[in-house]
């Protein structure tokens, strides 16, 4: 069985096999997708404070939460996301439709994602401008959206108390919009040399 690092080296061949039926010279965008749970039982991260002081950090023990489905295209420095109450097939279908709307006109998106049940189900109607390619099992290091979640939590979603579900949704959407306003950050966090295979088939 190939290790994740070995499989990433085989990505150009895998890509060619999946896109064999695309018209020649079709622009190809590489996208990565994942989802994160965001809720009242929140994380605590480092913060600046006066030397010798012990600043307070809020911690909530309630369990209201939502899911942020996010996808990024590092080469373009852009992304697409939805915030929903559940991680399931319906939510994934909504996210695929949202990603499809953000693919450049005339381009085709290769969507790299893990093997969650709502990703692999045959009940999904994958848009014509998207081809999903599944990453190896138990290899989160191959998906830079994992690092995107770390960035969102470190900067905008931790050390907070959310009183209601609506506040969670608003915070998730606000954090994503702040990320989208920083295309250079998306590129810096998300670019993977093994996946950057050019923009045409």
Short mmCIF file of C-alpha atoms in Angstrom, two decimals:
data_model
loop_
_atom_site.label_atom_id
_atom_site.label_comp_id
_atom_site.label_asym_id
_atom_site.label_seq_id
_atom_site.Cartn_x
_atom_site.Cartn_y
_atom_site.Cartn_z
CA UNK A 1 0.00 0.00 0.00
CA UNK A 2 1.36 3.41 -0.96
CA UNK A 3 2.05 5.98 1.72
CA UNK A 4 0.26 9.37 1.41
CA UNK A 5 3.53 11.02 0.32
CA UNK A 6 3.97 8.45 -2.44
CA UNK A 7 0.39 8.91 -3.59
CA UNK A 8 0.84 12.67 -3.83
CA UNK A 9 3.78 12.05 -6.17
CA UNK A 10 1.43 10.07 -8.39
CA UNK A 11 -1.09 12.89 -8.51
CA UNK A 12 -0.32 14.06 -12.09
CA UNK A 13 -1.08 10.56 -13.42
CA UNK A 14 -4.23 10.35 -11.29
CA UNK A 15 -5.33 13.75 -12.55
CA UNK A 16 -4.79 12.81 -16.18
CA UNK A 17 -6.83 9.63 -15.75
CA UNK A 18 -9.76 11.47 -14.19
CA UNK A 19 -9.77 14.24 -16.79
CA UNK A 20 -9.13 12.15 -19.89
CA UNK A 21 -12.49 13.09 -21.42
CA UNK A 22 -12.13 16.84 -20.97
CA UNK A 23 -11.58 18.89 -24.13
CA UNK A 24 -7.89 19.59 -24.70
CA UNK A 25 -6.52 22.77 -23.08
CA UNK A 26 -9.50 23.15 -20.76
CA UNK A 27 -8.35 25.33 -17.82
CA UNK A 28 -8.13 23.15 -14.71
CA UNK A 29 -8.45 24.51 -11.17
CA UNK A 30 -7.29 22.51 -8.15
CA UNK A 31 -9.66 22.88 -5.18
CA UNK A 32 -9.49 21.36 -1.69
CA UNK A 33 -12.58 20.75 0.47
CA UNK A 34 -13.33 19.91 4.10
CA UNK A 35 -15.71 20.79 6.90
CA UNK A 36 -15.29 21.91 10.50
CA UNK A 37 -17.55 21.90 13.53
CA UNK A 38 -17.85 25.29 15.20
CA UNK A 39 -19.75 25.61 18.43
CA UNK A 40 -20.23 26.80 21.97
CA UNK A 41 -17.71 24.33 23.41
CA UNK A 42 -14.92 26.40 21.96
CA UNK A 43 -11.16 26.28 21.84
CA UNK A 44 -8.68 28.41 23.75
CA UNK A 45 -5.65 29.85 21.97
CA UNK A 46 -2.69 32.02 22.96
CA UNK A 47 -3.25 35.74 23.39
CA UNK A 48 -1.11 38.81 24.00
CA UNK A 49 -1.00 40.11 27.58
CA UNK A 50 1.22 42.01 29.98
CA UNK A 51 4.20 39.96 31.20
CA UNK A 52 3.42 38.33 34.53
CA UNK A 53 -0.36 38.69 34.19
CA UNK A 54 -2.86 35.84 33.83
CA UNK A 55 -5.60 37.03 31.46
CA UNK A 56 -8.99 35.37 31.62
CA UNK A 57 -10.27 33.39 28.67
CA UNK A 58 -13.93 32.47 28.27
CA UNK A 59 -14.89 28.80 28.19
CA UNK A 60 -18.41 27.56 27.43
CA UNK A 61 -19.59 24.06 28.32
CA UNK A 62 -22.75 24.08 26.17
CA UNK A 63 -22.98 22.02 23.00
CA UNK A 64 -24.85 24.05 20.35
CA UNK A 65 -22.85 23.89 17.12
CA UNK A 66 -22.86 24.31 13.35
CA UNK A 67 -20.71 23.08 10.48
CA UNK A 68 -18.68 25.19 8.10
CA UNK A 69 -18.19 23.48 4.74
CA UNK A 70 -15.23 25.16 3.07
CA UNK A 71 -13.28 24.79 -0.15
CA UNK A 72 -10.29 26.75 -1.45
CA UNK A 73 -8.56 27.19 -4.78
CA UNK A 74 -5.04 28.19 -3.73
CA UNK A 75 -3.86 29.14 -7.24
CA UNK A 76 -6.62 31.75 -7.50
CA UNK A 77 -6.60 32.70 -3.83
CA UNK A 78 -10.33 32.17 -3.52
CA UNK A 79 -12.83 29.84 -1.93
CA UNK A 80 -16.47 28.90 -1.37
CA UNK A 81 -18.27 27.95 1.82
CA UNK A 82 -21.63 27.38 3.48
CA UNK A 83 -22.57 27.26 7.18
CA UNK A 84 -25.18 24.62 8.03
CA UNK A 85 -26.58 22.81 11.09
CA UNK A 86 -25.55 19.31 10.01
CA UNK A 87 -22.79 17.55 8.09
CA UNK A 88 -24.73 15.27 5.74
CA UNK A 89 -25.46 14.55 2.08
CA UNK A 90 -27.87 17.47 1.71
CA UNK A 91 -25.29 19.90 3.06
CA UNK A 92 -22.62 18.44 0.78
CA UNK A 93 -24.86 18.86 -2.24
CA UNK A 94 -25.40 22.50 -1.33
CA UNK A 95 -21.65 22.95 -0.99
CA UNK A 96 -20.89 21.34 -4.35
CA UNK A 97 -23.39 23.72 -5.95
CA UNK A 98 -21.72 26.67 -4.21
CA UNK A 99 -18.24 25.60 -5.34
CA UNK A 100 -19.53 25.17 -8.90
CA UNK A 101 -20.65 28.80 -8.93
CA UNK A 102 -17.15 29.95 -7.95
CA UNK A 103 -15.22 28.02 -10.58
CA UNK A 104 -13.93 30.38 -13.27
CA UNK A 105 -16.06 30.52 -16.41
CA UNK A 106 -14.95 27.88 -18.88
CA UNK A 107 -12.71 26.13 -16.35
CA UNK A 108 -13.05 22.71 -14.74
CA UNK A 109 -12.45 22.14 -11.01
CA UNK A 110 -10.71 19.11 -9.55
CA UNK A 111 -12.00 18.84 -6.00
CA UNK A 112 -9.71 17.00 -3.57
CA UNK A 113 -11.52 15.78 -0.46
CA UNK A 114 -11.50 13.07 2.17
CA UNK A 115 -13.66 9.95 2.24
CA UNK A 116 -16.45 11.03 4.60
CA UNK A 117 -19.71 9.22 3.89
CA UNK A 118 -21.44 12.36 2.61
CA UNK A 119 -18.55 12.86 0.15
CA UNK A 120 -18.60 9.39 -1.36
CA UNK A 121 -22.34 8.69 -1.53
CA UNK A 122 -23.88 8.01 -4.95
CA UNK A 123 -26.80 10.27 -3.97
CA UNK A 124 -24.75 13.38 -4.82
CA UNK A 125 -25.41 15.13 -8.13
CA UNK A 126 -21.92 16.43 -8.89
CA UNK A 127 -21.97 19.55 -11.11
CA UNK A 128 -20.58 19.16 -14.61
CA UNK A 129 -17.67 21.53 -13.94
CA UNK A 130 -16.37 19.55 -10.94
CA UNK A 131 -14.46 16.26 -10.77
CA UNK A 132 -13.98 14.88 -7.24
CA UNK A 133 -10.78 13.01 -6.40
CA UNK A 134 -10.59 11.33 -3.00
CA UNK A 135 -7.51 11.68 -0.84
CA UNK A 136 -5.98 8.63 0.87
CA UNK A 137 -7.66 7.55 4.11
CA UNK A 138 -6.19 8.90 7.34
CA UNK A 139 -4.04 11.47 5.57
CA UNK A 140 -5.28 14.91 6.73
CA UNK A 141 -1.81 16.35 6.05
CA UNK A 142 -2.65 16.22 2.33
CA UNK A 143 -5.59 18.60 2.76
CA UNK A 144 -4.61 22.25 3.36
CA UNK A 145 -8.16 23.13 4.44
CA UNK A 146 -7.17 21.56 7.76
CA UNK A 147 -4.68 24.44 8.08
CA UNK A 148 -7.37 26.90 7.04
CA UNK A 149 -9.47 25.78 10.02
CA UNK A 150 -6.49 26.32 12.31
CA UNK A 151 -6.07 29.83 10.91
CA UNK A 152 -9.75 30.73 11.34
CA UNK A 153 -9.84 29.43 14.90
CA UNK A 154 -6.59 31.16 15.89
CA UNK A 155 -7.68 34.51 14.51
CA UNK A 156 -11.47 34.79 14.79
CA UNK A 157 -13.26 31.79 16.30
CA UNK A 158 -11.52 30.92 19.57
CA UNK A 159 -11.65 32.57 23.02
CA UNK A 160 -15.31 33.39 22.42
CA UNK A 161 -18.72 32.55 23.86
CA UNK A 162 -21.64 32.13 21.48
CA UNK A 163 -25.02 32.62 23.12
CA UNK A 164 -27.13 31.19 20.29
CA UNK A 165 -26.92 29.02 17.19
CA UNK A 166 -27.42 32.15 15.07
CA UNK A 167 -24.34 33.72 16.64
CA UNK A 168 -22.31 30.64 15.69
CA UNK A 169 -23.50 30.87 12.08
CA UNK A 170 -22.76 34.59 11.94
CA UNK A 171 -19.28 34.10 13.42
CA UNK A 172 -18.48 31.30 10.97
CA UNK A 173 -19.63 33.34 7.98
CA UNK A 174 -17.78 36.44 9.21
CA UNK A 175 -14.54 34.49 9.68
CA UNK A 176 -14.82 33.01 6.19
CA UNK A 177 -15.47 36.41 4.61
CA UNK A 178 -12.40 37.80 6.37
CA UNK A 179 -10.38 34.93 4.94
CA UNK A 180 -11.73 35.49 1.42
CA UNK A 181 -10.65 39.13 1.71
CA UNK A 182 -7.05 37.85 2.01
CA UNK A 183 -6.36 35.92 -1.21
CA UNK A 184 -2.62 35.94 -0.55
CA UNK A 185 -3.25 34.14 2.75
CA UNK A 186 -5.33 31.46 1.04
CA UNK A 187 -2.53 30.92 -1.46
CA UNK A 188 0.16 30.88 1.23
CA UNK A 189 -1.68 28.38 3.43
CA UNK A 190 -3.20 26.27 0.68
CA UNK A 191 -0.64 25.89 -2.08
CA UNK A 192 0.81 22.39 -2.34
CA UNK A 193 3.60 21.88 -4.85
CA UNK A 194 2.53 18.30 -5.63
CA UNK A 195 -0.95 19.48 -6.60
CA UNK A 196 0.15 22.47 -8.67
CA UNK A 197 0.20 20.86 -12.09
CA UNK A 198 -0.63 23.85 -14.28
CA UNK A 199 -3.92 25.35 -15.32
CA UNK A 200 -4.67 23.39 -18.50
CA UNK A 201 -5.31 19.73 -19.16
#
